[in-house]
Amino acid sequence: MNPPNILTLSRFGMAGLLIIFLNASVPGSGVLSLIVFVSAAITDALDGHLARNVYGCTDFGKLMDPLADKVLTAAAFIGFVGLGVMPAWMVTLILSREFMVTGLRLLAADKGLVLAAGIWGKHKTIWQMIFISIVLLLGCFQGLEKFHTLLWWFGLFVTALSVWSGWHYFDQNKNLLKGNR
């Protein structure tokens, strides 16, 4: 187990901490949520850098790194339902997209193929991270209720972009679903 893989595994624990802090109604829990999320983002950047430039990429890392990212963002979105920031149907659509794309990637891997993230998936990830960061930052200053309507529309945008990027990903790889390469 090399340092990049240890950092990747640490994000699973951070996802658990994020849910705990998002659901805690004690002073400072908003700040702790933000610290955990930023720390997880730093470990994501650091493990990738170390794997590519120092220790080498491993099959474990190739599988677990994107999974850790999905678990972390899922933890945030699930926590946002509890906070009333997002309705459950938005989070259900986002998480369904993530599971379906992961399934398609596993299907491709079974056929010896690697499906790289497309431009829409990259945009989706960027906007999800921006949304999560803004919600966590506003949570530090008790600003969630003040910006509830704006956050709802931003959440809808992120949901629509997630669904669109998933549809596009499946459309680009429809041959895999037909049993072709």
Tab-separated table of C-alpha atoms in Angstrom:
chain	number	residue	atom	x	y	z
A	1	MET	CA	0.000	0.000	0.000
A	2	ASN	CA	1.736	3.155	-1.198
A	3	PRO	CA	1.145	6.749	0.018
A	4	PRO	CA	-1.159	7.760	-2.879
A	5	ASN	CA	-3.418	4.775	-2.172
A	6	ILE	CA	-3.466	5.602	1.545
A	7	LEU	CA	-4.535	9.155	0.686
A	8	THR	CA	-7.258	7.772	-1.575
A	9	LEU	CA	-8.553	5.529	1.219
A	10	SER	CA	-8.538	8.462	3.631
A	11	ARG	CA	-11.227	10.147	1.502
A	12	PHE	CA	-13.676	7.370	2.386
A	13	GLY	CA	-13.233	8.257	6.053
A	14	MET	CA	-13.533	11.941	5.242
A	15	ALA	CA	-16.845	11.256	3.494
A	16	GLY	CA	-18.123	9.735	6.734
A	17	LEU	CA	-16.911	12.732	8.722
A	18	LEU	CA	-18.562	15.067	6.221
A	19	ILE	CA	-21.950	13.424	6.764
A	20	ILE	CA	-21.500	13.558	10.543
A	21	PHE	CA	-20.592	17.258	10.524
A	22	LEU	CA	-23.309	18.182	8.018
A	23	ASN	CA	-25.911	16.596	10.286
A	24	ALA	CA	-24.507	17.956	13.549
A	25	SER	CA	-26.329	20.936	14.957
A	26	VAL	CA	-23.487	22.158	17.122
A	27	PRO	CA	-21.462	25.354	16.809
A	28	GLY	CA	-18.599	24.944	14.373
A	29	SER	CA	-20.017	21.962	12.488
A	30	GLY	CA	-20.334	24.046	9.302
A	31	VAL	CA	-16.686	25.056	9.488
A	32	LEU	CA	-15.661	21.452	10.172
A	33	SER	CA	-17.676	20.309	7.132
A	34	LEU	CA	-15.843	22.806	4.947
A	35	ILE	CA	-12.445	21.819	6.382
A	36	VAL	CA	-13.135	18.120	5.764
A	37	PHE	CA	-14.264	18.755	2.177
A	38	VAL	CA	-11.280	20.995	1.356
A	39	SER	CA	-8.920	18.460	2.967
A	40	ALA	CA	-10.441	15.707	0.838
A	41	ALA	CA	-10.023	17.819	-2.300
A	42	ILE	CA	-6.370	18.384	-1.403
A	43	THR	CA	-5.782	14.652	-0.870
A	44	ASP	CA	-7.388	14.005	-4.264
A	45	ALA	CA	-4.978	16.382	-5.987
A	46	LEU	CA	-2.024	15.129	-3.956
A	47	ASP	CA	-2.633	11.414	-4.490
A	48	GLY	CA	-2.931	11.954	-8.234
A	49	HIS	CA	0.281	13.966	-8.352
A	50	LEU	CA	2.186	11.424	-6.259
A	51	ALA	CA	0.874	8.481	-8.266
A	52	ARG	CA	1.783	10.029	-11.617
A	53	ASN	CA	5.142	11.539	-10.663
A	54	VAL	CA	6.640	9.603	-7.748
A	55	TYR	CA	5.146	6.203	-6.909
A	56	GLY	CA	3.513	5.157	-10.148
A	57	CYS	CA	-0.117	4.439	-10.886
A	58	THR	CA	-1.583	1.215	-9.530
A	59	ASP	CA	-4.650	-0.759	-10.548
A	60	PHE	CA	-5.948	-0.224	-7.014
A	61	GLY	CA	-5.599	3.540	-7.395
A	62	LYS	CA	-7.223	3.573	-10.825
A	63	LEU	CA	-10.269	1.848	-9.363
A	64	MET	CA	-10.470	3.403	-5.912
A	65	ASP	CA	-9.623	7.058	-6.670
A	66	PRO	CA	-12.739	7.784	-8.747
A	67	LEU	CA	-14.819	5.690	-6.345
A	68	ALA	CA	-13.571	7.746	-3.381
A	69	ASP	CA	-14.492	10.926	-5.267
A	70	LYS	CA	-18.006	9.634	-5.921
A	71	VAL	CA	-18.478	8.599	-2.285
A	72	LEU	CA	-17.325	12.032	-1.119
A	73	THR	CA	-19.652	13.958	-3.431
A	74	ALA	CA	-22.498	11.547	-2.628
A	75	ALA	CA	-21.944	12.224	1.084
A	76	ALA	CA	-22.185	15.960	0.463
A	77	PHE	CA	-25.339	15.699	-1.642
A	78	ILE	CA	-27.038	13.342	0.816
A	79	GLY	CA	-26.140	15.744	3.613
A	80	PHE	CA	-27.649	18.599	1.602
A	81	VAL	CA	-30.987	16.772	1.514
A	82	GLY	CA	-30.928	16.687	5.304
A	83	LEU	CA	-30.133	20.407	5.402
A	84	GLY	CA	-32.996	21.200	3.040
A	85	VAL	CA	-30.639	22.590	0.395
A	86	MET	CA	-31.602	20.030	-2.250
A	87	PRO	CA	-34.693	17.886	-2.650
A	88	ALA	CA	-34.160	14.127	-2.611
A	89	TRP	CA	-35.213	13.770	-6.266
A	90	MET	CA	-32.261	15.924	-7.412
A	91	VAL	CA	-29.806	13.868	-5.398
A	92	THR	CA	-31.390	10.638	-6.639
A	93	LEU	CA	-30.854	11.720	-10.255
A	94	ILE	CA	-27.248	12.756	-9.590
A	95	LEU	CA	-26.384	9.535	-7.754
A	96	SER	CA	-28.174	7.389	-10.353
A	97	ARG	CA	-26.049	9.004	-13.040
A	98	GLU	CA	-22.884	8.281	-11.056
A	99	PHE	CA	-23.781	4.616	-10.514
A	100	MET	CA	-24.788	4.133	-14.155
A	101	VAL	CA	-21.569	5.673	-15.501
A	102	THR	CA	-19.525	3.618	-13.044
A	103	GLY	CA	-21.348	0.511	-14.274
A	104	LEU	CA	-20.556	1.407	-17.874
A	105	ARG	CA	-16.894	1.893	-16.966
A	106	LEU	CA	-16.836	-1.516	-15.270
A	107	LEU	CA	-18.412	-3.066	-18.360
A	108	ALA	CA	-15.722	-1.444	-20.497
A	109	ALA	CA	-12.969	-2.592	-18.135
A	110	ASP	CA	-14.287	-6.144	-18.413
A	111	LYS	CA	-13.711	-5.825	-22.165
A	112	GLY	CA	-10.202	-4.443	-21.665
A	113	LEU	CA	-11.193	-0.851	-22.402
A	114	VAL	CA	-10.707	2.312	-20.385
A	115	LEU	CA	-13.343	4.999	-20.785
A	116	ALA	CA	-11.873	8.417	-20.185
A	117	ALA	CA	-13.979	11.220	-18.816
A	118	GLY	CA	-15.427	13.392	-21.551
A	119	ILE	CA	-15.724	17.160	-21.614
A	120	TRP	CA	-19.293	17.094	-20.227
A	121	GLY	CA	-18.223	14.862	-17.354
A	122	LYS	CA	-15.410	17.270	-16.546
A	123	HIS	CA	-17.814	20.216	-16.588
A	124	LYS	CA	-20.190	18.249	-14.374
A	125	THR	CA	-17.445	17.579	-11.847
A	126	ILE	CA	-16.280	21.203	-11.794
A	127	TRP	CA	-19.810	22.549	-11.257
A	128	GLN	CA	-20.571	19.929	-8.601
A	129	MET	CA	-17.426	20.940	-6.693
A	130	ILE	CA	-18.294	24.640	-7.006
A	131	PHE	CA	-21.834	23.986	-5.768
A	132	ILE	CA	-20.694	21.846	-2.837
A	133	SER	CA	-18.049	24.418	-1.870
A	134	ILE	CA	-20.540	27.313	-1.979
A	135	VAL	CA	-23.090	25.427	0.122
A	136	LEU	CA	-20.450	24.495	2.694
A	137	LEU	CA	-19.085	28.040	2.771
A	138	LEU	CA	-22.560	29.536	3.241
A	139	GLY	CA	-23.193	26.958	5.953
A	140	CYS	CA	-20.257	28.405	7.892
A	141	PHE	CA	-22.022	31.776	8.016
A	142	GLN	CA	-25.587	30.567	8.566
A	143	GLY	CA	-26.401	31.747	5.041
A	144	LEU	CA	-28.235	28.688	3.729
A	145	GLU	CA	-31.743	29.975	4.421
A	146	LYS	CA	-30.978	33.428	3.058
A	147	PHE	CA	-29.892	31.949	-0.281
A	148	HIS	CA	-32.295	28.978	-0.348
A	149	THR	CA	-33.982	29.874	-3.656
A	150	LEU	CA	-30.690	30.610	-5.406
A	151	LEU	CA	-29.181	27.365	-4.106
A	152	TRP	CA	-32.249	25.431	-5.275
A	153	TRP	CA	-31.803	26.755	-8.824
A	154	PHE	CA	-28.053	26.125	-8.700
A	155	GLY	CA	-28.802	22.584	-7.502
A	156	LEU	CA	-31.214	22.146	-10.406
A	157	PHE	CA	-28.502	23.314	-12.822
A	158	VAL	CA	-26.010	20.822	-11.334
A	159	THR	CA	-28.626	18.059	-11.526
A	160	ALA	CA	-29.451	18.833	-15.167
A	161	LEU	CA	-25.764	18.988	-16.082
A	162	SER	CA	-25.181	15.654	-14.319
A	163	VAL	CA	-28.047	13.989	-16.201
A	164	TRP	CA	-26.934	15.521	-19.520
A	165	SER	CA	-23.316	14.428	-19.056
A	166	GLY	CA	-24.488	10.902	-18.202
A	167	TRP	CA	-26.712	10.745	-21.272
A	168	HIS	CA	-23.846	12.027	-23.415
A	169	TYR	CA	-21.463	9.454	-21.905
A	170	PHE	CA	-23.869	6.619	-22.712
A	171	ASP	CA	-24.507	7.984	-26.198
A	172	GLN	CA	-20.760	8.121	-26.910
A	173	ASN	CA	-20.342	4.533	-25.690
A	174	LYS	CA	-23.560	2.909	-26.907
A	175	ASN	CA	-21.615	0.173	-28.709
A	176	LEU	CA	-20.601	-1.220	-25.312
A	177	LEU	CA	-24.252	-1.665	-24.434
A	178	LYS	CA	-24.839	-3.576	-27.657
A	179	GLY	CA	-22.027	-5.971	-26.808
A	180	ASN	CA	-19.582	-4.426	-29.284
A	181	ARG	CA	-16.266	-2.759	-28.599
